[in-house]
PDB file of C-alpha atoms in Angstrom:
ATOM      1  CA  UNK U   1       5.815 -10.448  -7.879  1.00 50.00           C
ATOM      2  CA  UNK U   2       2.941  -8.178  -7.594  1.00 65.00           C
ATOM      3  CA  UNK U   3       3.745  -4.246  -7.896  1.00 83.00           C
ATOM      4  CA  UNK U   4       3.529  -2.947  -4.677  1.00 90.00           C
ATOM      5  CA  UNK U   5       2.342   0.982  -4.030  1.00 95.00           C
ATOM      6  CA  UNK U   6       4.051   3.252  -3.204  1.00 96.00           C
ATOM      7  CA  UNK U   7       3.350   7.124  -1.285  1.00 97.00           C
ATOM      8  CA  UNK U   8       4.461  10.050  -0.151  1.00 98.00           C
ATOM      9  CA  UNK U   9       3.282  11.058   2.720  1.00 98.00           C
ATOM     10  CA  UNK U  10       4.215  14.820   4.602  1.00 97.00           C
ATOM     11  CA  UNK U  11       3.111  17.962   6.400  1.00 96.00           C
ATOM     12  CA  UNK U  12       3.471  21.272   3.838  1.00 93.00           C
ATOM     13  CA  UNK U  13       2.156  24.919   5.858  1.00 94.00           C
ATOM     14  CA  UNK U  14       0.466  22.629   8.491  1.00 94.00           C
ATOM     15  CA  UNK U  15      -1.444  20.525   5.981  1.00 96.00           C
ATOM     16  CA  UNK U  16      -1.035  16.647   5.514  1.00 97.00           C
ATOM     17  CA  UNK U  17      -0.188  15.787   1.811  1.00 97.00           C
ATOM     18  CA  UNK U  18      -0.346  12.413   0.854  1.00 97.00           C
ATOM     19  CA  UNK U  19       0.887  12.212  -3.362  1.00 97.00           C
ATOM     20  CA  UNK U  20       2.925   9.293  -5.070  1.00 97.00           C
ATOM     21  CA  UNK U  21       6.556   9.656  -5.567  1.00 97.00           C
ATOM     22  CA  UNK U  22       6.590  10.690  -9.228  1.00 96.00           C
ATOM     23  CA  UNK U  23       3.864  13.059  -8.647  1.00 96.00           C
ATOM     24  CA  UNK U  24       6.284  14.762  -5.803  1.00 97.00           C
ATOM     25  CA  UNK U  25       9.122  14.134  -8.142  1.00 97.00           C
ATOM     26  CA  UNK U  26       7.376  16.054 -11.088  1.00 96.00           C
ATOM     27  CA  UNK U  27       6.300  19.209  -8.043  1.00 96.00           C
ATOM     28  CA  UNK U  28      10.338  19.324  -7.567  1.00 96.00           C
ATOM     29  CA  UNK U  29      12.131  18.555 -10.840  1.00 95.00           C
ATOM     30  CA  UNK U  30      15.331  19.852  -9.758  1.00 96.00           C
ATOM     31  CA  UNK U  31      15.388  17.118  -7.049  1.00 97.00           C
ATOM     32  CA  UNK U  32      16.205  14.943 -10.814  1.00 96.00           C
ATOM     33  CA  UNK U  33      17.672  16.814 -12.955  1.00 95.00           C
ATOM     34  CA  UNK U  34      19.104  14.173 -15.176  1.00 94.00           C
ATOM     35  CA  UNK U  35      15.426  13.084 -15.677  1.00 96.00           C
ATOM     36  CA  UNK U  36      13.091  15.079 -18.111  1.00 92.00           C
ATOM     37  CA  UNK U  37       9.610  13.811 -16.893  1.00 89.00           C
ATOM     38  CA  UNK U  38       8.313  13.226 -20.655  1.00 89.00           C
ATOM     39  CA  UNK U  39      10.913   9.729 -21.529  1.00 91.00           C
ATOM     40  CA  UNK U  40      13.216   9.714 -18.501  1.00 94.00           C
ATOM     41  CA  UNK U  41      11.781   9.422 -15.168  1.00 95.00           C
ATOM     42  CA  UNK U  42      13.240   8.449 -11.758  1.00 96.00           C
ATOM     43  CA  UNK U  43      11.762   5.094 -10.500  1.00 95.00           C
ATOM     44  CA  UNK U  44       9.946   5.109  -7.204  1.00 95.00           C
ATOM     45  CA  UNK U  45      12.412   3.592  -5.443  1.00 94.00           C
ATOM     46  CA  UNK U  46      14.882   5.833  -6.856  1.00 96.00           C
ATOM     47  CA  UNK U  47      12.322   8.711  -5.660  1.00 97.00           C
ATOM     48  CA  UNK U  48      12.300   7.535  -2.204  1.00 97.00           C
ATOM     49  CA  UNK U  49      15.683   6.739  -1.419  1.00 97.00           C
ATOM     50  CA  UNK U  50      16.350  10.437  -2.596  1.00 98.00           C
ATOM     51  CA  UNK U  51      13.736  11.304   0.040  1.00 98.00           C
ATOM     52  CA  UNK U  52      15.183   9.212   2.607  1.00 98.00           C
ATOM     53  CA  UNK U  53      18.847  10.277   2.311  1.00 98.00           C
ATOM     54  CA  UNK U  54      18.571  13.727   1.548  1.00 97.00           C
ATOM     55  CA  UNK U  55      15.045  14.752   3.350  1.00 97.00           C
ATOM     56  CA  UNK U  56      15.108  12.683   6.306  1.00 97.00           C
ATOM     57  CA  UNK U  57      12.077  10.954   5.195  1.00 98.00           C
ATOM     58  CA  UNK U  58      11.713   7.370   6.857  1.00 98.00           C
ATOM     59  CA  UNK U  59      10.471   4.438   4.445  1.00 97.00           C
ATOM     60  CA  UNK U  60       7.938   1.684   5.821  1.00 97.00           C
ATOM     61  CA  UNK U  61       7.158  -1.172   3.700  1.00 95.00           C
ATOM     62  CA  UNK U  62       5.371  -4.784   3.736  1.00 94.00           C
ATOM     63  CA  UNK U  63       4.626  -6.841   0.667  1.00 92.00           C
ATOM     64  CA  UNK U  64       1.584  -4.620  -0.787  1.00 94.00           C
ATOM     65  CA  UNK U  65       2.720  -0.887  -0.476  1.00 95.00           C
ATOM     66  CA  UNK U  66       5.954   1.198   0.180  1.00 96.00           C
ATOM     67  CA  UNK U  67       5.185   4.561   2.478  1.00 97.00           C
ATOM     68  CA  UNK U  68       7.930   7.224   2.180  1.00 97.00           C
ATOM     69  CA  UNK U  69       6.962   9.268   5.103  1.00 97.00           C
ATOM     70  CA  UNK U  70       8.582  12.595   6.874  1.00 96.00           C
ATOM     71  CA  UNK U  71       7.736  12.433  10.612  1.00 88.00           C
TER      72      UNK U  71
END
């Protein structure tokens, strides 16, 4: 199975951002904080579903990349 990619896609102070999930994960640590961020990170998945549940992000996906995106 290839490694799909995954993003994070979201409007901050009327700008688009569009990051990865461990880059958004490492902008708000204490979203994780049983993770460190130098041995113990959160997977991707384990980023988005955070997103989904607690941020009302929605998560689109196919067979080549995973988009975690807030609408």
């Amino acid at each position: 199975m290839v490694n799909r990619k995954h993003y994070v896609i979201f409007f901050e102070n009327d700008q688009l951002i569009h990051t990865t999930p461990m880059d958004w994960a490492r902008n708000n640590p204490e979203a994780f904080p049983k993770y460190n961020f130098d041995v113990e990170m959160p997977t991707p998945n384990k980023i988005s579903s955070y997103l989904v549940k607690e941020l009302s992000f929605t998560r689109i996906e196919n067979e080549n990349c995973v988009v975690t995106i807030q609408l």
